[in-house]
Coordinates of C-alpha atoms in Angstrom, one line a residue:
X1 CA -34.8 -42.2 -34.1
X2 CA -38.4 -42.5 -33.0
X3 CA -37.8 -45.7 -31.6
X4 CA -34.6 -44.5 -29.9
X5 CA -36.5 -41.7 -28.1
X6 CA -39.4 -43.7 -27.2
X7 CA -37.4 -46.7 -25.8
X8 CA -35.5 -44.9 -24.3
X9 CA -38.7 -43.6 -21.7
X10 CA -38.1 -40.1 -20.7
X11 CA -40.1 -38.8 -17.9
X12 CA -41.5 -35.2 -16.9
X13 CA -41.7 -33.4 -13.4
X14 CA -45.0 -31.7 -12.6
X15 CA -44.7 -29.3 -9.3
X16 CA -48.3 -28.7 -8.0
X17 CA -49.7 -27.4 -4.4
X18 CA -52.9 -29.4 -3.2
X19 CA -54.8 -29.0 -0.5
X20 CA -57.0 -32.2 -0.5
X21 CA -53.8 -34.7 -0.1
X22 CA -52.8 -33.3 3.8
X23 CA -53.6 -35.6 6.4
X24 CA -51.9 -36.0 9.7
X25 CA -49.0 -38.3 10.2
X26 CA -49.2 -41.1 13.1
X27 CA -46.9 -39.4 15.7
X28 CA -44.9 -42.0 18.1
X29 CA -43.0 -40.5 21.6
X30 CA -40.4 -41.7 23.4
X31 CA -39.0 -40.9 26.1
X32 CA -35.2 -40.8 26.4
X33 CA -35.4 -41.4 30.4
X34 CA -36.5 -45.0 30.0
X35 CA -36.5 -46.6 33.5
X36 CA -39.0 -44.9 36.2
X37 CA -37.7 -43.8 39.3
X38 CA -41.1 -44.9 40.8
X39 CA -41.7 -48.5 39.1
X40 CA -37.8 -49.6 38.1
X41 CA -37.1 -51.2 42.1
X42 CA -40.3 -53.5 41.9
X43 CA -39.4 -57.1 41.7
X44 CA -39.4 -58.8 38.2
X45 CA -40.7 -62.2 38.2
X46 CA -38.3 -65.0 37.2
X47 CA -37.9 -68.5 37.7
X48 CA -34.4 -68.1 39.1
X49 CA -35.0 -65.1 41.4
X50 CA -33.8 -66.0 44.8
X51 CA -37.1 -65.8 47.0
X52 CA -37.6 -62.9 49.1
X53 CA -34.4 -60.9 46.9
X54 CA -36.5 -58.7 44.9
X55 CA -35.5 -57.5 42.1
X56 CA -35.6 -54.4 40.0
X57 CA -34.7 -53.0 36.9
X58 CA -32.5 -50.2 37.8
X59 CA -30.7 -53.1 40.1
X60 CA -29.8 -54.9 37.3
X61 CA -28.6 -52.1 35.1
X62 CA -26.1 -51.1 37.8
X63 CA -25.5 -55.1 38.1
X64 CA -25.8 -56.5 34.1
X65 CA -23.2 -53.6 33.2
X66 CA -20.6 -54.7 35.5
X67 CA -21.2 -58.3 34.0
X68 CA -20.4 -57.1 30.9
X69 CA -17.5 -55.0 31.6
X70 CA -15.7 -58.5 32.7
X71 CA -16.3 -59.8 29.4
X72 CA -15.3 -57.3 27.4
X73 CA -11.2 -57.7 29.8
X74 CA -8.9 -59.9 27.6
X75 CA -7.4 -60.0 31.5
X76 CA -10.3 -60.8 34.0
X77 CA -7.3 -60.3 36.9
X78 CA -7.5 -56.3 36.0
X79 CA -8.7 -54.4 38.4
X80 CA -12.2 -52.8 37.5
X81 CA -13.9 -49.5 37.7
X82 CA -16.8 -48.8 39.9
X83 CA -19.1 -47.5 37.4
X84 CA -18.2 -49.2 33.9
X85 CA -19.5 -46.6 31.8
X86 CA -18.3 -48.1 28.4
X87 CA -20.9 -51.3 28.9
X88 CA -23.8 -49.4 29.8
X89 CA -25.0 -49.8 26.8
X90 CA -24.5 -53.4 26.9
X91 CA -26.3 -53.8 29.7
X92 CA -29.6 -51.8 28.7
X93 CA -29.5 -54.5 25.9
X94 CA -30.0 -56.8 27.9
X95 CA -32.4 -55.8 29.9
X96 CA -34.6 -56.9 27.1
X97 CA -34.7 -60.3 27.5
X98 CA -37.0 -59.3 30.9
X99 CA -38.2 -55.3 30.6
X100 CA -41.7 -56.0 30.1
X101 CA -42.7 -58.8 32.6
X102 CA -43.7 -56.1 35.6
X103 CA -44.6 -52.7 35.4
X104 CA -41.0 -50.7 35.1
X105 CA -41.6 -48.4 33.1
X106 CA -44.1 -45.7 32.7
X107 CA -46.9 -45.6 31.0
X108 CA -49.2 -43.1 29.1
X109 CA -51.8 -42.1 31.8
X110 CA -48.6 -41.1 33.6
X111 CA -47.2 -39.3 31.2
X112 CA -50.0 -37.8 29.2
X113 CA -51.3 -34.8 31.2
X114 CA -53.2 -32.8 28.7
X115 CA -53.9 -34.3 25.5
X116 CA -56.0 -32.2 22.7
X117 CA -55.9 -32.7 18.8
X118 CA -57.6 -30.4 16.1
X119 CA -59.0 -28.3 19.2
X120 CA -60.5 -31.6 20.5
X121 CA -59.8 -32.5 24.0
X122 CA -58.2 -36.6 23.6
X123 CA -56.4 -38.6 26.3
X124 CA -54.0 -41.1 26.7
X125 CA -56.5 -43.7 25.3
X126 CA -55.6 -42.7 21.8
X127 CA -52.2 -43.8 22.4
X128 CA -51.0 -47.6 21.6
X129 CA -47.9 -49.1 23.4
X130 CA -44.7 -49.3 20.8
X131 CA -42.1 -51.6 22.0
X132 CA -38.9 -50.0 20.8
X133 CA -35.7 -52.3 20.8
X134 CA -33.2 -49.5 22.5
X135 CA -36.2 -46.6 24.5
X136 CA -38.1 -49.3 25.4
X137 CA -41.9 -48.4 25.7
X138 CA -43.2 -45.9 23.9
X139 CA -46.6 -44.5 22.7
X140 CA -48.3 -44.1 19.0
X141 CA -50.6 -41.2 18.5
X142 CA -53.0 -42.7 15.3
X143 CA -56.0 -40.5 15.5
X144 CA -59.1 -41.9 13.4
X145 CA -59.7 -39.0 12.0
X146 CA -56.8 -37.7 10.4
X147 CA -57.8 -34.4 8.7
X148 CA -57.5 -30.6 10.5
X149 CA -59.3 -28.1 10.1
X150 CA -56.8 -25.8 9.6
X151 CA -53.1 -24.2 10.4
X152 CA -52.0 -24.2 13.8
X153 CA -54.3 -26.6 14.8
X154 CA -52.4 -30.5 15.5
X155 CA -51.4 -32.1 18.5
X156 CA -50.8 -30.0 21.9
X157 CA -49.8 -32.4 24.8
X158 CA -48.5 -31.8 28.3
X159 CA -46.4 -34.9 29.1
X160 CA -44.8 -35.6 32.3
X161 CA -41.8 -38.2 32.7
X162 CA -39.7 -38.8 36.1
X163 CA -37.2 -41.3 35.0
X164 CA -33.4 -41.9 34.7
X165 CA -31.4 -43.4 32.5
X166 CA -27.9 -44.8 32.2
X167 CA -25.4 -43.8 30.0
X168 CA -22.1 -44.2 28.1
X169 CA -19.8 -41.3 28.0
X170 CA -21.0 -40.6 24.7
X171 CA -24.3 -40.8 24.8
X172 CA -24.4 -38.7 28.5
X173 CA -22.4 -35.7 26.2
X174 CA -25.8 -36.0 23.4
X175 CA -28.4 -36.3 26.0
X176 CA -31.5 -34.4 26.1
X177 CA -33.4 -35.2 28.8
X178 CA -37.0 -35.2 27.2
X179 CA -39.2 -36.8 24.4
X180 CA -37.9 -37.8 21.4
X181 CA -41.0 -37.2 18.5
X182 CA -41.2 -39.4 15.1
X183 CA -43.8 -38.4 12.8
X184 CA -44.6 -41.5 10.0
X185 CA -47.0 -42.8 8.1
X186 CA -50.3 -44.5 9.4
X187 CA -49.2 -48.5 9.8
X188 CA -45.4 -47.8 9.7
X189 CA -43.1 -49.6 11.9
X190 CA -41.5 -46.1 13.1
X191 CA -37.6 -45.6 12.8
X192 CA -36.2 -44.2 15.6
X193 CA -33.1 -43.6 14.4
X194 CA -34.0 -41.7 12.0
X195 CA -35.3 -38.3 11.5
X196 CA -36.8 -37.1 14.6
X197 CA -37.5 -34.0 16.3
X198 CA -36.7 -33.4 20.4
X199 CA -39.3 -32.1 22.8
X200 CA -37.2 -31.2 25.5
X201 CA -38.1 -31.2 29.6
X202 CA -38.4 -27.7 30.8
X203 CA -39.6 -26.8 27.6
X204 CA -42.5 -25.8 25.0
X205 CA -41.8 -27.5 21.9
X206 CA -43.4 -25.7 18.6
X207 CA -42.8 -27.8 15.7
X208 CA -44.3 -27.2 12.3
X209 CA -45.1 -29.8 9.8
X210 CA -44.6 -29.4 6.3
X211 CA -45.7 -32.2 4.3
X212 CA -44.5 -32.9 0.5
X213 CA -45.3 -35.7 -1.9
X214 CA -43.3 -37.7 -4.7
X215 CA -44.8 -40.0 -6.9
X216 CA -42.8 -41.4 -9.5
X217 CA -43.4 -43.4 -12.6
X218 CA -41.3 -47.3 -12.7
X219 CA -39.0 -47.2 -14.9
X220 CA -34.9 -48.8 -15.1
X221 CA -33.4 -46.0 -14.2
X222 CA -36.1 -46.2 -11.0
X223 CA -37.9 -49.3 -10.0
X224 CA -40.6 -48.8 -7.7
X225 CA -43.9 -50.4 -6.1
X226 CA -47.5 -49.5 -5.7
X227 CA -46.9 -51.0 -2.1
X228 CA -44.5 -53.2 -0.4
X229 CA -45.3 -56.2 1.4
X230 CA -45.9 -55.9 5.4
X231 CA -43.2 -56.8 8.0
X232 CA -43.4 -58.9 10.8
X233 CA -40.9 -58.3 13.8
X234 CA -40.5 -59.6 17.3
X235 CA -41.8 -56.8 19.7
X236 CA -41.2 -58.3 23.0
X237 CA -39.3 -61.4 23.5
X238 CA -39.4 -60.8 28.1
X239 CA -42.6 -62.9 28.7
X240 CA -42.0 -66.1 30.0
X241 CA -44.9 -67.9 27.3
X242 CA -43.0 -66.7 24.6
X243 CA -42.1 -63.8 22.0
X244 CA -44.4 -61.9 21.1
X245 CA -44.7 -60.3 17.4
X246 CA -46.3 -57.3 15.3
X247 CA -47.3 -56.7 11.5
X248 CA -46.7 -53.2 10.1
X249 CA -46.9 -51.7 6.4
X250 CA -43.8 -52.5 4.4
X251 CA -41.4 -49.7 3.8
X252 CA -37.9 -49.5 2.5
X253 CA -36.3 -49.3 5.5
X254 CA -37.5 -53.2 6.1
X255 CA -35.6 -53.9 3.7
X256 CA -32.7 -52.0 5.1
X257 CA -32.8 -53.1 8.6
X258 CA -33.1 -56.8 6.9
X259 CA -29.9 -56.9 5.1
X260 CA -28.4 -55.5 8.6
X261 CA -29.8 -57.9 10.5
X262 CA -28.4 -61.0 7.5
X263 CA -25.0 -59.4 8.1
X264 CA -25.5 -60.2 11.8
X265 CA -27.5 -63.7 11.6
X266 CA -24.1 -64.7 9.0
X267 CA -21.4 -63.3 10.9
X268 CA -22.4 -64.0 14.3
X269 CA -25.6 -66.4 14.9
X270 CA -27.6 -63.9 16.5
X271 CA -29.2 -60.8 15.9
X272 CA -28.3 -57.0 16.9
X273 CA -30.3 -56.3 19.9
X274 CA -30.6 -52.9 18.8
X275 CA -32.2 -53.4 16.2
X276 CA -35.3 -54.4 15.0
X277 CA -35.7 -58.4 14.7
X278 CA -37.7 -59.3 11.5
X279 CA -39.6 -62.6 13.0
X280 CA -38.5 -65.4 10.6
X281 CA -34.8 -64.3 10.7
X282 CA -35.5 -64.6 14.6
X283 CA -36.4 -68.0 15.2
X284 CA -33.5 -68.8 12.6
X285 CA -31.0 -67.2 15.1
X286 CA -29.4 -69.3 18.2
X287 CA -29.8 -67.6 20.1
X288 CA -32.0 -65.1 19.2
X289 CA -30.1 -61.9 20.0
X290 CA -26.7 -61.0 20.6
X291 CA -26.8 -60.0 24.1
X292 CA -28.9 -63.0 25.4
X293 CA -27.4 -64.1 28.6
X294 CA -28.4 -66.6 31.4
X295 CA -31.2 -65.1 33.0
X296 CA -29.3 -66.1 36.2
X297 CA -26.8 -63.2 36.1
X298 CA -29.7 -60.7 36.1
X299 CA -31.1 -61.7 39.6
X300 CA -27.7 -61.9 41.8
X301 CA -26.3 -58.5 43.0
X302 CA -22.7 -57.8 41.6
X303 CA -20.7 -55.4 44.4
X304 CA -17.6 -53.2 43.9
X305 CA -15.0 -54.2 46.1
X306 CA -11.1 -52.7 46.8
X307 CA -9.0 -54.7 48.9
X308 CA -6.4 -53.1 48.3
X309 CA -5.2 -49.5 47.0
X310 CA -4.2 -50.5 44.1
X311 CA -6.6 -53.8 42.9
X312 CA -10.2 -53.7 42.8
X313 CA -12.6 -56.6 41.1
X314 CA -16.4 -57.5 41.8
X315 CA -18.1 -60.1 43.7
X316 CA -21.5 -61.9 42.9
X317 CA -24.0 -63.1 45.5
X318 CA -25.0 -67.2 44.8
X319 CA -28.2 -68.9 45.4
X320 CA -27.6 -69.1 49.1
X321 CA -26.8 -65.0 49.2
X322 CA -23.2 -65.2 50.1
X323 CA -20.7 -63.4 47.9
X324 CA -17.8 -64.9 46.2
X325 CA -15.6 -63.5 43.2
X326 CA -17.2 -62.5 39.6
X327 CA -14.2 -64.1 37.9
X328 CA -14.7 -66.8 39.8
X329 CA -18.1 -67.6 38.5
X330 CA -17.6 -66.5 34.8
X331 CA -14.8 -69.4 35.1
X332 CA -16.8 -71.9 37.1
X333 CA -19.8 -71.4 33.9
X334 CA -17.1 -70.8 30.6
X335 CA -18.6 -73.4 29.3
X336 CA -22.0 -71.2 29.1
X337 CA -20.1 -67.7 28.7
X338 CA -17.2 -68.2 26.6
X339 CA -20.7 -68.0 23.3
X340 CA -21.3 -65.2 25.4
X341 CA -17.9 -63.6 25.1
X342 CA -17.7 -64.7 20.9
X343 CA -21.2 -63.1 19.9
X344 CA -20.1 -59.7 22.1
X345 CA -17.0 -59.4 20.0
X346 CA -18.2 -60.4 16.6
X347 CA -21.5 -58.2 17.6
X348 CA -19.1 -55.1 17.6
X349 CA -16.8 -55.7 14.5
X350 CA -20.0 -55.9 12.3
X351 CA -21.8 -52.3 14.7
X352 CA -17.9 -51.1 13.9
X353 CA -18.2 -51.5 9.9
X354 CA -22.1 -51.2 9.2
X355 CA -21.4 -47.7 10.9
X356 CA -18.3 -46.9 9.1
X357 CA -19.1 -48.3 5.5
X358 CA -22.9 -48.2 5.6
X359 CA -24.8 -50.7 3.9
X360 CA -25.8 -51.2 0.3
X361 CA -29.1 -51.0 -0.1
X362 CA -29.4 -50.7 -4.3
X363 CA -31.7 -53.5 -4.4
X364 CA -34.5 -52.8 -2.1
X365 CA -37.3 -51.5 -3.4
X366 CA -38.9 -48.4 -3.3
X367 CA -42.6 -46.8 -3.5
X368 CA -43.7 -44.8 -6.2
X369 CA -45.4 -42.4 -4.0
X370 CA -43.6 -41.0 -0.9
X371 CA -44.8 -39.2 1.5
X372 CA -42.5 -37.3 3.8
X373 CA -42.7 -35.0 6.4
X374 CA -40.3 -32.0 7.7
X375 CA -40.5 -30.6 11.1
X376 CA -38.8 -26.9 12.1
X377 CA -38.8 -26.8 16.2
X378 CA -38.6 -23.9 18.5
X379 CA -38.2 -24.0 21.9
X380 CA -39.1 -21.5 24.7
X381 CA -38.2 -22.2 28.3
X382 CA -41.2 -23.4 30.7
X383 CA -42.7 -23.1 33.2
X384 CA -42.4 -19.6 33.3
X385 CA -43.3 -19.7 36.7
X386 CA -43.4 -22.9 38.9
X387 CA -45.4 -21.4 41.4
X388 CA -48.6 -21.2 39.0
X389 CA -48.1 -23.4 36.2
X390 CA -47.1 -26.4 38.7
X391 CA -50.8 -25.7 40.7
X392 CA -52.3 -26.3 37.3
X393 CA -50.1 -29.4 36.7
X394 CA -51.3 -30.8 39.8
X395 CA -54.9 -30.0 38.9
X396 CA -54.4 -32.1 35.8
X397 CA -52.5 -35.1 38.1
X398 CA -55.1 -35.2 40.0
X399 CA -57.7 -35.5 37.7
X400 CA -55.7 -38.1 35.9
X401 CA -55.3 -39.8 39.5
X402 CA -58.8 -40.4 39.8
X403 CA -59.2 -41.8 36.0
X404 CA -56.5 -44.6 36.6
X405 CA -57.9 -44.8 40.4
X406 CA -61.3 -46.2 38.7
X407 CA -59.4 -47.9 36.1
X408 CA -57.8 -49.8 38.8
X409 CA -54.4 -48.7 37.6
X410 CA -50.9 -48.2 39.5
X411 CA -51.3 -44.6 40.6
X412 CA -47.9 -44.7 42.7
X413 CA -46.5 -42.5 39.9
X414 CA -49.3 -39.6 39.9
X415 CA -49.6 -39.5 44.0
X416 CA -45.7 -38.8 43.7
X417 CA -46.3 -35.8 41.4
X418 CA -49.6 -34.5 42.8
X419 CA -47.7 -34.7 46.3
X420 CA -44.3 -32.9 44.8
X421 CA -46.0 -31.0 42.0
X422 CA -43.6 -27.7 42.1
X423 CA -40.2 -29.8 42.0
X424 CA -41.3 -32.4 39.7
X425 CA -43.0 -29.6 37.4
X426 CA -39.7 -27.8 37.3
X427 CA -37.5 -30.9 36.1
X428 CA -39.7 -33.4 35.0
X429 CA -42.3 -31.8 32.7
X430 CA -42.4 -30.6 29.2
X431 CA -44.9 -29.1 26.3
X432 CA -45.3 -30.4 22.7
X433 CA -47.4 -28.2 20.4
X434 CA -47.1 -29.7 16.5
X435 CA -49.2 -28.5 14.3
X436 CA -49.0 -28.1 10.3
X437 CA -48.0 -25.0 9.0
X438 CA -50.8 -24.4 6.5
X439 CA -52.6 -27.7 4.6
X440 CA -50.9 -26.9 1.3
X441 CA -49.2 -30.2 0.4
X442 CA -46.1 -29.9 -1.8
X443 CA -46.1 -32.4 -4.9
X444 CA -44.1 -33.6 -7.2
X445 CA -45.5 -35.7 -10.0
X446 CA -43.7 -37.4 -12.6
X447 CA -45.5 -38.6 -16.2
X448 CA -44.0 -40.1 -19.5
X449 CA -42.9 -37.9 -21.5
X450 CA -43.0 -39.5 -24.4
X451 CA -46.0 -41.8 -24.4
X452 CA -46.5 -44.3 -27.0
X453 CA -49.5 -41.6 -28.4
X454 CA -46.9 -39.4 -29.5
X455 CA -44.8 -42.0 -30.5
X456 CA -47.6 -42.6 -33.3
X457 CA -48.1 -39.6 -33.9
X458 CA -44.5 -38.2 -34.6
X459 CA -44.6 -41.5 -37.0
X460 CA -47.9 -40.7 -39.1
X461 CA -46.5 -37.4 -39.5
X462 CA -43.1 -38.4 -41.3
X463 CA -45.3 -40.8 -42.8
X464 CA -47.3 -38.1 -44.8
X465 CA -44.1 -35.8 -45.0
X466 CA -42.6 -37.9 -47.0
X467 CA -44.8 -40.6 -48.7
X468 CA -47.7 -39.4 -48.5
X469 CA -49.2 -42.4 -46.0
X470 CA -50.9 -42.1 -42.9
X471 CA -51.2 -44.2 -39.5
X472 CA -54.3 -45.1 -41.5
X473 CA -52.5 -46.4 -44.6
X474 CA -50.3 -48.5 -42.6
X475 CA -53.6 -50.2 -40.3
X476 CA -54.7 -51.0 -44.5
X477 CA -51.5 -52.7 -45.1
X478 CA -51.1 -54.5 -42.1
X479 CA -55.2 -55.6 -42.2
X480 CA -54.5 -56.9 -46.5
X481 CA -51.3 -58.9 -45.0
X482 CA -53.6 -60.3 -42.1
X483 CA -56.2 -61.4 -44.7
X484 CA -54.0 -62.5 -47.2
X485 CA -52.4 -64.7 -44.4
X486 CA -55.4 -65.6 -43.6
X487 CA -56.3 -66.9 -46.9
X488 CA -53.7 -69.1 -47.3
X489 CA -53.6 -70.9 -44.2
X490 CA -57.3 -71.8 -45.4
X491 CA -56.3 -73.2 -48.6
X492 CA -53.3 -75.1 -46.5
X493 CA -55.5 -76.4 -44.9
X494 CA -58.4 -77.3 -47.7
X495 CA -55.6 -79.1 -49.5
X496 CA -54.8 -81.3 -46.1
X497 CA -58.6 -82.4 -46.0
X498 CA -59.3 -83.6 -49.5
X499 CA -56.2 -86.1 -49.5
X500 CA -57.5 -89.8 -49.9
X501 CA -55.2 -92.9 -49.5
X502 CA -55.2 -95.5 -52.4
X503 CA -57.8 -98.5 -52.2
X504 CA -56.5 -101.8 -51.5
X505 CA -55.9 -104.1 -53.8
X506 CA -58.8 -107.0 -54.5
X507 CA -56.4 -109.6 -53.6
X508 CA -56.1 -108.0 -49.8
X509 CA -60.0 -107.7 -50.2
X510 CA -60.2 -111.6 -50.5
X511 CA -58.2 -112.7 -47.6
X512 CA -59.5 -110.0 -45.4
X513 CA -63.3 -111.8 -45.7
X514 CA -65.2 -112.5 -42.7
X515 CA -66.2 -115.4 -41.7
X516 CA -69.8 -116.8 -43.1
X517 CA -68.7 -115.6 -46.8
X518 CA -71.4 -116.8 -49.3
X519 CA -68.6 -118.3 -51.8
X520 CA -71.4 -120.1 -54.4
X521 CA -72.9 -116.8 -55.4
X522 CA -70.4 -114.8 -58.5
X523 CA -69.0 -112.2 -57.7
X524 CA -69.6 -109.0 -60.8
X525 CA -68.6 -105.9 -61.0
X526 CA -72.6 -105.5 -60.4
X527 CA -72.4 -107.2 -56.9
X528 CA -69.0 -106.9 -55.6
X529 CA -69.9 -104.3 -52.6
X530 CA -68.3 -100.5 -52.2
X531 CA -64.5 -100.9 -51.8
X532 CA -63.4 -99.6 -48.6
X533 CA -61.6 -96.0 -48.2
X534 CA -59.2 -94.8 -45.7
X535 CA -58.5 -91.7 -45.0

């Protein structure tokens, strides 16, 4: 029954508060707006742009979404809608394959106002660009110093954003124009897609951390790591030299987004562009992501057109600028498309059942200590008056001006808002206080409850119950069978030494005499020499 119980590894929860175990997560911000009214017409460099046609991203997300829509027709002689709503998010996709080869998209001197952590001022130079596969660019806060002094005091920022974005039906009904907040820990590839916490335009955001801990002991019913191994994924695969990658901390969601990605590299030969692409499973993949296109497609302009009343298609410009029909080139290059068309549809039957039937993630494993972090929000509307709070906006814009003025940086973005501070202020402007709600850290420790201690205790015990021995008697009897063994292997082994083979006969002796034998002298028993042993 001992053995039973101990074999059987039962555990123990502790619950303890601590307050030497709270340290500030790394915070990362996106921005659900992703393409910048102000940067998305410049011209994106290319090989196969048509010289003096520049251009832009928010041209080809109009353009690349039309494309796509065509694709997606089992009949390409339908007529088409203007806007194709259902492929927009087809066509921001895509726009990965070039999003980061020009400035498009803001950065975070432009969007970073007012910046101050633990009642330290701090500036956008404490942020890091994070490439995310579906907002684009984003920015990590990972202060050095990741202790506060005390509750209530975090990160307060005044971030600024004037961007659009483009839509499905969908995803226009869920949108909140703003920041979208993911709080992880320091080194983690953040997830987000996963839980997050909104910081609304034309609104103060409090959010209040409250951090927990679980550390758990391995066992069969729970495996679990010390740490994982770290992750590599392709960050930005736009530049014309090549992908470029990034290592993080492993987590268990690696592992997650790994078996969705095998799913995808199986089924289809390419990888889900909305996720992220672990790097070896990358350069396995031809091509790399589902929504690679020609890059051609991406620098023609695609036009609406109605003939008629009741028939309306689109056109595409060629090389030498003159339109001619869509269908017409998707037919002319089937050859190049018709992989195109295959990895869309098989690309949407696997999105269809991960998101339906989930994925099985058992056999990933897990660290023993987690760390996790829960945020409560409350919003209040701001400004509360545009008249004031805008002049001090443009205070701060045009301080930051100045900065990225001697930086040498694209100011395009902060002349726009010092110039228009009350209506940009009023839409296009938002405040993010998050701060921990006290440094208490919740934990929950788990320890063996029956360690092998007891288990020889509880056994010495029955042992002088009942027969009056001890853990100490049995260390005797265990020590006499050790000697006793011991012993005998040494007598084994005395006996092996002291066998002798027989001497050989004298006959043997005689024909086995060297050369030069004196054969005139007799041989006695006095001078016949030593006979010869073998062992």
């Amino acid at each position: 029954m001992l053995v039973q119980q101990y074999t059987s590894y039962p555990v123990s929860t502790e619950l303890e508060a601590r307050t030497d175990f709270f340290e500030f997560p790394d915070v990362t911000i996106c921005s659900t707006n992703y393409l910048s009214v102000t940067y998305g017409y410049d011209p994106v460099p290319s090989p196969v742009a048509v010289p003096g046609r520049a251009r832009g991203l928010v041209d080809m997300i109009y353009d690349v979404s039309r494309f796509f829509h065509l694709l997606n027709q089992t009949d390409m002689n339908a007529s088409v809608p203007v806007n194709p709503y259902s492929s927009y998010r087809h066509g921001k996709l895509a726009l990965n394959k070039i999003a980061y080869r020009s400035k498009q998209l803001p950065d975070p001197y432009e969007i970073v106002l007012l910046c101050r952590f633990n009642s330290i001022p701090c500036s956008y130079l404490n942020f890091t660009i994070y490439k995310d596969d579906e907002l684009f660019k984003c920015m990590t806060f990972a202060p050095l110093n990741n202790t506060v002094a005390g509750p209530g005091n975090g990160l307060y920022l005044l971030m600024y954003t004037y961007s659009s974005s483009f839509f499905t039906d969908e995803e226009e009904i869920d949108d909140i124009p703003g920041m979208k907040v993911v709080l992880h820990p320091r080194g983690v590839k953040p997830n987000m897609n996963g839980p997050h916490v909104m910081s609304p335009l034309k609104y103060k955001t409090e959010a209040v951390i409250d951090t927990s801990i679980q550390e758990k002991v391995d066992r069969s019913s729970y495996r679990c790591l010390e740490s994982l191994p770290n992750a590599t994924y392709i960050t930005d695969y736009s530049q014309l030299t090549g992908p470029e990658n990034e290592t993080f901390r492993g987590s268990t969601e690696d592992c997650r987004v790994r078996i969705m990605q095998q799913e995808y590299l199986d089924t289809c030969g390419c990888l889900a562009t909305h996720l992220p692409k672990p790097a070896d499973l990358y350069y396995m993949a031809q091509p790399g992501v589902c929504h690679d296109i020609n890059e051609h497609v991406l620098f023609r302009d695609i036009f609406y057109r109605r003939p008629t009343s009741s028939y309306t298609y689109y056109t595409i410009r060629n090389d030498s600028w003159y339109k001619y029909p869509l269908m017409d080139y998707v037919a002319t290059n089937y050859d190049m498309y018709n992989g195109t068309i295959a990895r869309l549809d098989c690309y949407q039957r696997v999105l269809d059942r991960q998101n339906r039937e989930g994925v099985d993630t058992h056999g990933c494993p897990v660290l023993c200590r987690v760390k996790s972090h829960e945020v409560m929000p409350r919003y209040y509307h701001w400004p509360n008056s545009v008249k004031y709070s805008g002049k001090a906006v443009s205070n701060l814009a045009t301080e930051a001006l100045n900065e990225a003025k001697a930086r040498g940086l694209d100011v395009r973005g902060l002349k726009d808002l010092v110039s228009n501070y009350e209506s940009r202020v009023k839409y296009y402007a938002g405040v993010l206080d998050l701060y921990p709600r006290d440094l208490i850290v919740q934990m929950s420790i788990e320890s063996w409850a029956y360690p092998l201690r007891n288990f020889f205790s509880d056994l010495g015990g029955i042992l002088g119950l009942w027969i009056g021995a001890s853990i100490v008697t049995l260390v005797e009897i265990l020590e006499l069978a050790m000697y006793g063994a011991l012993l005998v292997h040494k007598k084994l082994a005395d006996r092996k030494r002291n066998q002798v083979i027989v001497i050989k006969p004298q006959e043997q002796q005689q024909e086995e005499k060297p050369p030069g034998y004196n054969h005139s002298e007799l041989e006695t028993d006095q001078q016949m020499p030593e006979p010869k042993v073998e062992l």
